[in-house]
mmCIF file of C-alpha atoms (C1' of nucleotides) in Angstrom:
data_model
loop_
_atom_site.group_PDB
_atom_site.id
_atom_site.type_symbol
_atom_site.label_atom_id
_atom_site.label_comp_id
_atom_site.label_asym_id
_atom_site.label_seq_id
_atom_site.Cartn_x
_atom_site.Cartn_y
_atom_site.Cartn_z
ATOM 1 C CA UNK A 244 -41.465 -33.032 -70.738
ATOM 2 C CA UNK A 245 -41.414 -35.807 -68.192
ATOM 3 C CA UNK A 246 -40.319 -33.974 -65.082
ATOM 4 C CA UNK A 247 -41.199 -31.268 -63.994
ATOM 5 C CA UNK A 248 -39.079 -27.949 -62.785
ATOM 6 C CA UNK A 249 -39.734 -26.396 -59.273
ATOM 7 C CA UNK A 250 -41.238 -23.479 -61.507
ATOM 8 C CA UNK A 251 -43.483 -25.602 -63.687
ATOM 9 C CA UNK A 252 -44.964 -27.187 -61.011
ATOM 10 C CA UNK A 253 -45.680 -24.378 -59.294
ATOM 11 C CA UNK A 254 -47.524 -22.704 -62.234
ATOM 12 C CA UNK A 255 -49.664 -25.695 -63.002
ATOM 13 C CA UNK A 256 -50.545 -26.357 -59.110
ATOM 14 C CA UNK A 257 -50.835 -22.690 -57.949
ATOM 15 C CA UNK A 258 -48.660 -23.232 -55.342
ATOM 16 C CA UNK A 259 -46.005 -20.793 -54.799
ATOM 17 C CA UNK A 260 -42.105 -22.316 -54.985
ATOM 18 C CA UNK A 261 -41.570 -21.818 -51.134
ATOM 19 C CA UNK A 262 -44.406 -24.021 -50.424
ATOM 20 C CA UNK A 263 -43.261 -26.393 -52.622
ATOM 21 C CA UNK A 264 -39.637 -26.701 -50.470
ATOM 22 C CA UNK A 265 -41.529 -26.360 -47.279
ATOM 23 C CA UNK A 266 -43.846 -29.540 -48.485
ATOM 24 C CA UNK A 267 -40.876 -31.571 -49.504
ATOM 25 C CA UNK A 268 -39.315 -30.741 -46.189
ATOM 26 C CA UNK A 269 -42.180 -31.742 -44.173
ATOM 27 C CA UNK A 270 -41.985 -35.039 -46.346
ATOM 28 C CA UNK A 271 -45.553 -34.342 -48.271
ATOM 29 C CA UNK A 272 -44.101 -34.692 -51.594
ATOM 30 C CA UNK A 273 -40.378 -35.661 -52.716
ATOM 31 C CA UNK A 274 -38.047 -34.858 -55.774
ATOM 32 C CA UNK A 275 -35.317 -36.318 -57.683
ATOM 33 C CA UNK A 276 -32.173 -33.939 -58.516
ATOM 34 C CA UNK A 277 -30.817 -33.068 -61.570
ATOM 35 C CA UNK A 278 -26.941 -32.924 -61.559
ATOM 36 C CA UNK A 279 -26.463 -29.683 -60.676
ATOM 37 C CA UNK A 280 -28.754 -30.235 -57.606
ATOM 38 C CA UNK A 281 -32.014 -28.886 -59.217
ATOM 39 C CA UNK A 282 -35.319 -30.124 -58.237
ATOM 40 C CA UNK A 283 -37.156 -32.566 -60.780
ATOM 41 C CA UNK A 284 -40.557 -33.322 -59.428
ATOM 42 C CA UNK A 285 -42.592 -36.636 -61.209
ATOM 43 C CA UNK A 286 -45.915 -35.986 -62.381
ATOM 44 C CA UNK A 287 -47.287 -37.310 -59.523
ATOM 45 C CA UNK A 288 -46.425 -34.685 -57.468
ATOM 46 C CA UNK A 289 -48.934 -32.368 -59.213
ATOM 47 C CA UNK A 290 -52.102 -35.179 -57.778
ATOM 48 C CA UNK A 291 -50.221 -34.854 -54.393
ATOM 49 C CA UNK A 292 -50.426 -30.797 -54.384
ATOM 50 C CA UNK A 293 -54.266 -31.449 -55.372
ATOM 51 C CA UNK A 294 -54.832 -33.683 -52.709
ATOM 52 C CA UNK A 295 -53.086 -31.333 -50.525
ATOM 53 C CA UNK A 296 -54.906 -28.037 -51.377
ATOM 54 C CA UNK A 297 -58.174 -30.068 -51.460
ATOM 55 C CA UNK A 298 -56.616 -30.854 -47.819
ATOM 56 C CA UNK A 299 -56.130 -27.261 -46.945
ATOM 57 C CA UNK A 300 -59.858 -26.330 -47.953
ATOM 58 C CA UNK A 301 -61.664 -28.451 -45.586
ATOM 59 C CA UNK A 302 -59.538 -27.558 -42.763
ATOM 60 C CA UNK A 303 -57.352 -30.677 -42.664
ATOM 61 C CA UNK A 304 -53.860 -29.976 -41.293
ATOM 62 C CA UNK A 305 -50.624 -31.000 -43.217
ATOM 63 C CA UNK A 306 -49.847 -33.705 -40.747
ATOM 64 C CA UNK A 307 -52.718 -35.780 -41.569
ATOM 65 C CA UNK A 308 -52.248 -35.412 -44.985
ATOM 66 C CA UNK A 309 -48.567 -36.173 -44.511
ATOM 67 C CA UNK A 310 -49.875 -39.472 -42.796
ATOM 68 C CA UNK A 311 -52.310 -40.692 -45.714
ATOM 69 C CA UNK A 312 -49.806 -40.027 -48.349
ATOM 70 C CA UNK A 313 -46.967 -42.204 -46.099
ATOM 71 C CA UNK A 314 -49.803 -45.097 -46.990
ATOM 72 C CA UNK A 315 -48.147 -44.647 -51.042
ATOM 73 C CA UNK A 316 -45.142 -46.230 -52.137
ATOM 74 C CA UNK A 317 -42.260 -43.843 -51.491
ATOM 75 C CA UNK A 318 -39.592 -44.169 -53.991
ATOM 76 C CA UNK A 319 -41.976 -45.024 -57.114
ATOM 77 C CA UNK A 320 -45.221 -43.201 -58.789
ATOM 78 C CA UNK A 321 -48.149 -44.678 -57.225
ATOM 79 C CA UNK A 322 -50.076 -46.681 -59.635
ATOM 80 C CA UNK A 323 -53.816 -46.315 -60.166
ATOM 81 C CA UNK A 324 -55.117 -48.732 -57.732
ATOM 82 C CA UNK A 325 -52.775 -47.319 -54.419
ATOM 83 C CA UNK A 326 -54.115 -43.970 -55.595
ATOM 84 C CA UNK A 327 -57.686 -44.957 -55.485
ATOM 85 C CA UNK A 328 -57.432 -46.815 -52.003
ATOM 86 C CA UNK A 329 -56.145 -43.534 -50.726
ATOM 87 C CA UNK A 330 -58.711 -41.685 -52.558
ATOM 88 C CA UNK A 331 -61.866 -43.721 -51.135
ATOM 89 C CA UNK A 332 -60.147 -42.708 -47.707
ATOM 90 C CA UNK A 333 -60.408 -38.995 -48.415
ATOM 91 C CA UNK A 334 -64.061 -39.340 -50.395
ATOM 92 C CA UNK A 335 -65.220 -40.605 -46.911
ATOM 93 C CA UNK A 336 -63.677 -37.636 -45.152
ATOM 94 C CA UNK A 337 -64.836 -34.686 -47.784
ATOM 95 C CA UNK A 338 -68.639 -36.641 -47.211
ATOM 96 C CA UNK A 339 -68.195 -36.590 -43.704
ATOM 97 C CA UNK A 340 -67.145 -32.767 -44.250
ATOM 98 C CA UNK A 341 -70.015 -32.008 -46.412
ATOM 99 C CA UNK A 342 -72.703 -33.870 -44.383
ATOM 100 C CA UNK A 343 -71.885 -31.868 -41.506
ATOM 101 C CA UNK A 344 -71.401 -28.586 -43.297
ATOM 102 C CA UNK A 345 -75.371 -29.249 -44.379
ATOM 103 C CA UNK A 346 -76.246 -30.195 -40.807
ATOM 104 C CA UNK A 347 -74.864 -26.564 -39.677
ATOM 105 C CA UNK A 348 -76.703 -24.717 -42.672
ATOM 106 C CA UNK A 349 -80.002 -26.764 -41.653
ATOM 107 C CA UNK A 350 -79.536 -25.895 -37.937
ATOM 108 C CA UNK A 351 -78.581 -22.177 -38.484
ATOM 109 C CA UNK A 352 -81.280 -21.792 -40.673
ATOM 110 C CA UNK A 353 -83.760 -23.627 -38.185
ATOM 111 C CA UNK A 354 -82.323 -21.307 -35.573
ATOM 112 C CA UNK A 355 -83.149 -17.978 -36.997
ATOM 113 C CA UNK A 356 -86.186 -19.440 -38.632
ATOM 114 C CA UNK A 357 -87.975 -20.589 -35.108
ATOM 115 C CA UNK A 358 -86.492 -17.169 -33.573
ATOM 116 C CA UNK A 359 -84.563 -19.370 -31.001
ATOM 117 C CA UNK A 360 -82.777 -16.820 -29.098
ATOM 118 C CA UNK A 361 -83.314 -19.049 -25.997
ATOM 119 C CA UNK A 362 -79.858 -20.378 -27.276
ATOM 120 C CA UNK A 363 -79.435 -22.810 -24.179
ATOM 121 C CA UNK A 364 -81.807 -25.348 -26.490
ATOM 122 C CA UNK A 365 -80.464 -24.227 -29.820
ATOM 123 C CA UNK A 366 -78.338 -27.219 -30.996
ATOM 124 C CA UNK A 367 -75.917 -25.075 -33.415
ATOM 125 C CA UNK A 368 -75.078 -22.932 -30.394
ATOM 126 C CA UNK A 369 -74.633 -25.682 -27.915
ATOM 127 C CA UNK A 370 -73.745 -28.938 -30.010
ATOM 128 C CA UNK A 371 -73.694 -31.879 -27.644
ATOM 129 C CA UNK A 372 -73.807 -29.911 -24.340
ATOM 130 C CA UNK A 373 -77.195 -30.487 -23.220
ATOM 131 C CA UNK A 374 -77.206 -28.141 -20.768
ATOM 132 C CA UNK A 375 -73.856 -28.260 -19.317
ATOM 133 C CA UNK A 376 -74.386 -32.002 -18.358
ATOM 134 C CA UNK A 377 -71.740 -33.869 -20.361
ATOM 135 C CA UNK A 378 -68.917 -31.539 -19.307
ATOM 136 C CA UNK A 379 -66.639 -30.296 -21.789
ATOM 137 C CA UNK A 380 -68.220 -29.320 -25.179
ATOM 138 C CA UNK A 381 -67.778 -30.839 -28.791
ATOM 139 C CA UNK A 382 -65.021 -32.919 -29.923
ATOM 140 C CA UNK A 383 -66.351 -34.949 -32.707
ATOM 141 C CA UNK A 384 -64.981 -32.241 -35.273
ATOM 142 C CA UNK A 385 -61.752 -32.707 -33.842
ATOM 143 C CA UNK A 386 -61.850 -36.233 -34.145
ATOM 144 C CA UNK A 387 -62.655 -36.066 -37.758
ATOM 145 C CA UNK A 388 -59.518 -33.824 -37.880
ATOM 146 C CA UNK A 389 -57.142 -36.024 -36.555
ATOM 147 C CA UNK A 390 -58.929 -39.087 -37.828
ATOM 148 C CA UNK A 391 -56.706 -41.692 -36.493
ATOM 149 C CA UNK B 133 -80.276 -16.966 -15.100
ATOM 150 C CA UNK B 134 -79.845 -14.119 -17.519
ATOM 151 C CA UNK B 135 -75.904 -13.735 -17.430
ATOM 152 C CA UNK B 136 -73.592 -16.356 -17.880
ATOM 153 C CA UNK B 137 -69.663 -16.330 -16.275
ATOM 154 C CA UNK B 138 -66.923 -17.104 -18.558
ATOM 155 C CA UNK B 139 -67.038 -20.747 -17.073
ATOM 156 C CA UNK B 140 -70.502 -21.428 -17.966
ATOM 157 C CA UNK B 141 -70.145 -19.656 -21.402
ATOM 158 C CA UNK B 142 -66.724 -21.711 -21.633
ATOM 159 C CA UNK B 143 -68.732 -24.978 -20.667
ATOM 160 C CA UNK B 144 -71.555 -24.478 -22.966
ATOM 161 C CA UNK B 145 -70.124 -23.260 -25.630
ATOM 162 C CA UNK B 146 -67.414 -25.676 -25.861
ATOM 163 C CA UNK B 147 -64.708 -22.386 -26.526
ATOM 164 C CA UNK B 148 -61.791 -22.395 -24.211
ATOM 165 C CA UNK B 149 -61.988 -19.249 -21.795
ATOM 166 C CA UNK B 150 -58.357 -18.142 -22.767
ATOM 167 C CA UNK B 151 -60.185 -18.331 -26.312
ATOM 168 C CA UNK B 152 -63.130 -16.195 -24.772
ATOM 169 C CA UNK B 153 -60.421 -13.766 -23.796
ATOM 170 C CA UNK B 154 -59.438 -13.535 -26.795
ATOM 171 C CA UNK B 155 -62.270 -13.026 -28.815
ATOM 172 C CA UNK B 156 -62.864 -10.255 -26.468
ATOM 173 C CA UNK B 157 -59.786 -8.549 -27.407
ATOM 174 C CA UNK B 158 -60.050 -9.050 -30.847
ATOM 175 C CA UNK B 159 -63.655 -7.766 -30.663
ATOM 176 C CA UNK B 160 -66.160 -10.702 -31.521
ATOM 177 C CA UNK B 161 -67.956 -10.893 -28.174
ATOM 178 C CA UNK B 162 -68.204 -8.396 -25.543
ATOM 179 C CA UNK B 163 -69.092 -8.788 -21.833
ATOM 180 C CA UNK B 164 -70.553 -6.619 -18.896
ATOM 181 C CA UNK B 165 -68.461 -6.498 -15.632
ATOM 182 C CA UNK B 166 -69.626 -7.202 -12.273
ATOM 183 C CA UNK B 167 -68.821 -4.679 -9.496
ATOM 184 C CA UNK B 168 -65.737 -7.321 -8.813
ATOM 185 C CA UNK B 169 -64.495 -6.810 -12.469
ATOM 186 C CA UNK B 170 -65.751 -10.193 -13.769
ATOM 187 C CA UNK B 171 -67.155 -10.852 -16.904
ATOM 188 C CA UNK B 172 -70.897 -11.067 -17.422
ATOM 189 C CA UNK B 173 -72.077 -12.383 -20.740
ATOM 190 C CA UNK B 174 -75.550 -11.412 -22.351
ATOM 191 C CA UNK B 175 -76.906 -15.067 -23.823
ATOM 192 C CA UNK B 176 -76.449 -13.915 -27.034
ATOM 193 C CA UNK B 177 -72.820 -14.534 -26.567
ATOM 194 C CA UNK B 178 -73.969 -18.195 -27.290
ATOM 195 C CA UNK B 179 -75.084 -17.499 -30.304
ATOM 196 C CA UNK B 180 -71.824 -15.463 -31.447
ATOM 197 C CA UNK B 181 -69.439 -18.049 -30.337
ATOM 198 C CA UNK B 182 -71.449 -20.583 -32.407
ATOM 199 C CA UNK B 183 -71.053 -18.263 -35.397
ATOM 200 C CA UNK B 184 -67.637 -18.319 -34.866
ATOM 201 C CA UNK B 185 -67.308 -21.777 -34.722
ATOM 202 C CA UNK B 186 -69.030 -22.596 -37.608
ATOM 203 C CA UNK B 187 -66.963 -20.252 -39.426
ATOM 204 C CA UNK B 188 -63.702 -21.619 -38.211
ATOM 205 C CA UNK B 189 -64.605 -25.459 -39.176
ATOM 206 C CA UNK B 190 -65.289 -23.642 -42.861
ATOM 207 C CA UNK B 191 -62.192 -21.935 -42.751
ATOM 208 C CA UNK B 192 -63.375 -18.652 -42.492
ATOM 209 C CA UNK B 193 -60.822 -15.989 -40.366
ATOM 210 C CA UNK B 194 -61.494 -14.266 -37.293
ATOM 211 C CA UNK B 195 -61.276 -11.036 -38.805
ATOM 212 C CA UNK B 196 -64.090 -11.918 -41.575
ATOM 213 C CA UNK B 197 -66.303 -12.940 -38.698
ATOM 214 C CA UNK B 198 -65.375 -9.717 -36.704
ATOM 215 C CA UNK B 199 -66.529 -7.732 -40.122
ATOM 216 C CA UNK B 200 -69.541 -9.438 -40.266
ATOM 217 C CA UNK B 201 -70.589 -8.780 -36.251
ATOM 218 C CA UNK B 202 -69.853 -5.189 -36.831
ATOM 219 C CA UNK B 203 -73.008 -5.340 -38.513
ATOM 220 C CA UNK B 204 -75.015 -6.123 -35.800
ATOM 221 C CA UNK B 205 -75.737 -3.546 -32.960
ATOM 222 C CA UNK B 206 -72.755 -3.072 -29.931
ATOM 223 C CA UNK B 207 -74.046 -2.614 -27.221
ATOM 224 C CA UNK B 208 -77.294 -4.104 -26.902
ATOM 225 C CA UNK B 209 -78.781 -7.800 -27.776
ATOM 226 C CA UNK B 210 -79.487 -8.026 -31.666
ATOM 227 C CA UNK B 211 -83.174 -8.356 -32.492
ATOM 228 C CA UNK B 212 -84.060 -11.134 -34.539
ATOM 229 C CA UNK B 213 -84.305 -9.514 -37.530
ATOM 230 C CA UNK B 214 -80.599 -8.227 -37.248
ATOM 231 C CA UNK B 215 -79.715 -12.006 -36.525
ATOM 232 C CA UNK B 216 -81.674 -13.195 -39.654
ATOM 233 C CA UNK B 217 -79.917 -10.836 -42.017
ATOM 234 C CA UNK B 218 -76.532 -11.745 -40.925
ATOM 235 C CA UNK B 219 -77.586 -15.139 -41.054
ATOM 236 C CA UNK B 220 -78.834 -15.004 -44.584
ATOM 237 C CA UNK B 221 -75.313 -13.459 -45.419
ATOM 238 C CA UNK B 222 -73.555 -16.718 -43.643
ATOM 239 C CA UNK B 223 -76.308 -19.253 -45.149
ATOM 240 C CA UNK B 224 -74.861 -18.253 -48.812
ATOM 241 C CA UNK B 225 -71.583 -18.572 -47.589
ATOM 242 C CA UNK B 226 -72.213 -21.927 -46.648
ATOM 243 C CA UNK B 227 -73.826 -22.983 -49.623
ATOM 244 C CA UNK B 228 -71.065 -22.027 -51.692
ATOM 245 C CA UNK B 229 -68.734 -23.880 -49.647
ATOM 246 C CA UNK B 230 -70.566 -26.933 -49.770
ATOM 247 C CA UNK B 231 -71.018 -26.518 -53.549
ATOM 248 C CA UNK B 232 -67.296 -25.907 -53.945
ATOM 249 C CA UNK B 233 -66.699 -29.238 -51.642
ATOM 250 C CA UNK B 234 -69.051 -31.326 -53.665
ATOM 251 C CA UNK B 235 -67.330 -30.280 -56.920
ATOM 252 C CA UNK B 236 -64.268 -31.080 -55.334
ATOM 253 C CA UNK B 237 -65.247 -34.696 -54.485
ATOM 254 C CA UNK B 238 -66.824 -35.211 -57.253
ATOM 255 C CA UNK B 239 -63.664 -33.879 -59.600
ATOM 256 C CA UNK B 240 -61.382 -36.512 -57.216
ATOM 257 C CA UNK B 241 -64.089 -39.282 -57.443
ATOM 258 C CA UNK B 242 -64.011 -38.668 -61.559
ATOM 259 C CA UNK B 243 -60.264 -38.257 -61.446
ATOM 260 C CA UNK B 244 -59.606 -41.316 -59.820
ATOM 261 C CA UNK B 245 -62.153 -42.990 -61.929
ATOM 262 C CA UNK B 246 -60.912 -42.225 -64.762
ATOM 263 C CA UNK B 247 -57.603 -43.206 -64.216
ATOM 264 C CA UNK B 248 -56.499 -39.960 -65.452
ATOM 265 C CA UNK B 249 -52.937 -39.662 -64.294
ATOM 266 C CA UNK B 250 -52.247 -37.500 -66.675
ATOM 267 C CA UNK B 251 -52.489 -34.610 -64.407
ATOM 268 C CA UNK B 252 -52.023 -31.596 -66.799
ATOM 269 C CA UNK B 253 -56.062 -32.476 -67.688
ATOM 270 C CA UNK B 254 -56.882 -33.172 -64.551
ATOM 271 C CA UNK B 255 -59.395 -29.978 -63.260
ATOM 272 C CA UNK B 256 -58.596 -31.016 -59.713
ATOM 273 C CA UNK B 257 -54.685 -31.165 -60.037
ATOM 274 C CA UNK B 258 -54.892 -28.228 -62.154
ATOM 275 C CA UNK B 259 -58.170 -25.949 -61.613
ATOM 276 C CA UNK B 260 -58.020 -22.894 -63.841
ATOM 277 C CA UNK B 261 -55.006 -23.672 -65.327
ATOM 278 C CA UNK B 262 -55.231 -25.018 -68.675
ATOM 279 C CA UNK B 263 -51.685 -26.061 -69.335
ATOM 280 C CA UNK B 264 -50.189 -22.751 -67.921
ATOM 281 C CA UNK B 265 -51.701 -20.225 -69.971
ATOM 282 C CA UNK B 266 -53.460 -18.254 -67.548
ATOM 283 C CA UNK B 267 -50.353 -17.666 -65.485
ATOM 284 C CA UNK B 268 -50.568 -17.483 -61.630
ATOM 285 C CA UNK B 269 -53.196 -20.583 -60.202
ATOM 286 C CA UNK B 270 -56.507 -20.187 -58.869
ATOM 287 C CA UNK B 271 -57.459 -17.451 -56.584
ATOM 288 C CA UNK B 272 -61.294 -18.492 -56.396
ATOM 289 C CA UNK B 273 -61.281 -19.610 -53.015
ATOM 290 C CA UNK B 274 -59.443 -16.796 -51.652
ATOM 291 C CA UNK B 275 -61.695 -14.482 -53.084
ATOM 292 C CA UNK B 276 -64.753 -16.353 -50.976
ATOM 293 C CA UNK B 277 -62.435 -16.165 -48.087
ATOM 294 C CA UNK B 278 -62.196 -12.676 -48.058
ATOM 295 C CA UNK B 279 -65.785 -11.817 -49.290
ATOM 296 C CA UNK B 280 -65.668 -8.385 -49.672
ATOM 297 C "C1'" DA C 267 -17.347 -15.851 -71.195
ATOM 298 C "C1'" DT C 268 -20.737 -13.387 -70.055
ATOM 299 C "C1'" DG C 269 -25.042 -12.372 -68.735
ATOM 300 C "C1'" DC C 270 -29.594 -13.557 -67.478
ATOM 301 C "C1'" DG C 271 -33.303 -16.034 -64.989
ATOM 302 C "C1'" DA C 272 -34.652 -19.984 -62.120
ATOM 303 C "C1'" DC C 273 -33.002 -22.534 -59.516
ATOM 304 C "C1'" DC C 274 -30.110 -23.991 -54.173
ATOM 305 C "C1'" DT C 275 -29.734 -23.198 -49.293
ATOM 306 C "C1'" DC C 276 -30.308 -21.623 -44.503
ATOM 307 C "C1'" DA C 277 -31.791 -18.881 -41.593
ATOM 308 C "C1'" DA C 278 -35.288 -15.013 -40.035
ATOM 309 C "C1'" DC C 279 -39.508 -13.436 -40.167
ATOM 310 C "C1'" DC C 280 -44.940 -13.089 -40.207
ATOM 311 C "C1'" DA C 281 -49.885 -13.402 -39.006
ATOM 312 C "C1'" DA C 282 -53.599 -16.206 -36.941
ATOM 313 C "C1'" DG C 283 -55.221 -18.484 -33.449
ATOM 314 C "C1'" DC C 284 -54.938 -19.892 -29.751
ATOM 315 C "C1'" DT C 285 -52.283 -21.294 -24.645
ATOM 316 C "C1'" DT C 286 -49.574 -20.873 -20.550
ATOM 317 C "C1'" DG C 287 -47.455 -18.754 -16.886
ATOM 318 C "C1'" DA C 288 -47.065 -15.413 -13.099
ATOM 319 C "C1'" DG C 289 -48.947 -13.116 -10.174
ATOM 320 C "C1'" DG C 290 -53.064 -11.216 -7.617
ATOM 321 C "C1'" DT C 291 -58.168 -10.864 -6.706
ATOM 322 C "C1'" DC C 292 -63.285 -12.387 -5.944
ATOM 323 C "C1'" DA C 293 -66.777 -14.780 -3.336
ATOM 324 C "C1'" DA C 294 -68.918 -18.891 -1.386
ATOM 325 C "C1'" DG C 295 -68.937 -22.269 2.063
ATOM 326 C "C1'" DA C 296 -66.927 -24.760 6.516
ATOM 327 C "C1'" DT D 150 -62.023 -16.224 9.676
ATOM 328 C "C1'" DC D 151 -59.716 -18.902 6.216
ATOM 329 C "C1'" DT D 152 -59.773 -21.475 2.202
ATOM 330 C "C1'" DT D 153 -60.635 -22.741 -2.288
ATOM 331 C "C1'" DG D 154 -61.827 -22.536 -6.817
ATOM 332 C "C1'" DA D 155 -63.137 -19.468 -10.603
ATOM 333 C "C1'" DC D 156 -62.187 -15.325 -12.014
ATOM 334 C "C1'" DC D 157 -58.791 -10.978 -13.362
ATOM 335 C "C1'" DT D 158 -54.196 -8.623 -16.217
ATOM 336 C "C1'" DC D 159 -50.159 -9.292 -19.064
ATOM 337 C "C1'" DA D 160 -46.645 -11.013 -21.586
ATOM 338 C "C1'" DA D 161 -44.658 -14.579 -23.401
ATOM 339 C "C1'" DG D 162 -44.926 -18.422 -25.741
ATOM 340 C "C1'" DC D 163 -46.740 -22.188 -29.329
ATOM 341 C "C1'" DT D 164 -48.352 -24.053 -34.100
ATOM 342 C "C1'" DT D 165 -49.074 -24.438 -38.240
ATOM 343 C "C1'" DG D 166 -48.404 -22.291 -42.881
ATOM 344 C "C1'" DG D 167 -46.300 -20.721 -44.768
ATOM 345 C "C1'" DT D 168 -42.697 -15.721 -46.830
ATOM 346 C "C1'" DT D 169 -38.483 -13.260 -47.236
ATOM 347 C "C1'" DG D 170 -33.991 -12.627 -47.765
ATOM 348 C "C1'" DA D 171 -29.075 -13.333 -48.402
ATOM 349 C "C1'" DG D 172 -25.326 -14.931 -50.203
ATOM 350 C "C1'" DG D 173 -24.371 -18.349 -53.694
ATOM 351 C "C1'" DT D 174 -25.203 -21.805 -58.503
ATOM 352 C "C1'" DC D 175 -27.150 -23.502 -62.719
ATOM 353 C "C1'" DG D 176 -27.746 -23.555 -67.630
ATOM 354 C "C1'" DC D 177 -28.662 -21.362 -71.996
ATOM 355 C "C1'" DA D 178 -28.544 -17.693 -75.255
ATOM 356 C "C1'" DT D 179 -25.528 -14.305 -76.976
#
DNA sequence: ATGCGACCTCAACCAAGCTTGAGGTCAAGA
DNA sequence: TCTTGACCTCAAGCTTGGTTGAGGTCGCAT
């Protein structure tokens, strides 16, 4: 079986059919059509859906995924090298997220461990603020989110 | 300075004033009022906001945070022990998330590294599916999300 | 040829998580 | 006293990421 119907893609990816339609409308995936106007997906759609799911899990918006996918060829299945290039980018993204989560976990532990209820000094409660001198709160995470 | 105005809380936490109002309406934080009806926050609000931000970052919905906060005392500043108890729960949650992110990163790397474009066999593309036998896709992550 | 499940489009609706705006009050300095 | 910025409430609006439903078609088996 070379091409997948929506139902098959949905079952295999764990993504609802309505979501597949939605992703297609948003330009994250694409499909060929049968003479009878039914969608047929190349197998690489499953990889795209996997990436989409990963992204969702780490809080990266679909629009950022779309931008990343825009670096892949539109009308032909990406080569291994093309996927690898994109994947390297994502791996960095994931590494960053993991590092930040670890940092937060550490800070939370420390914060509770040391009993520092004087929150003005707590790095977790108050990341990057340094007692209000800097003015407008932490944006590092958002920069990661937009990543461009 | 024992109590914080909304503006101070917003600046220190990096959360918009409108979001503070929103969180209060949703029951995640609370405030005392001055004779003139202005909000005054106890300092533990900063810790709550920090926890809220952590939760948001790892994709935990506000409602779950509210439920967690519901285990803390309502009308008095939680003790260190009370925070520690809650924090332990969150630490587990964060550990789980980190573990899952690491797994995903590993799977993504492997998947590209081995060039397995035969996605039917790819664990990342197709987690828990085993070629469609199980029927309705992966739910493990959602269970983590609801965590009750 | 007819029934059935899987598929199609399009528009409406939903929930979370906020922001924005209107219309008004508070509090402190010049 | 007056002005200015910070604050108040309430309702409406916005974005993201979808789901639901109506009304109709496809395509395969009987």
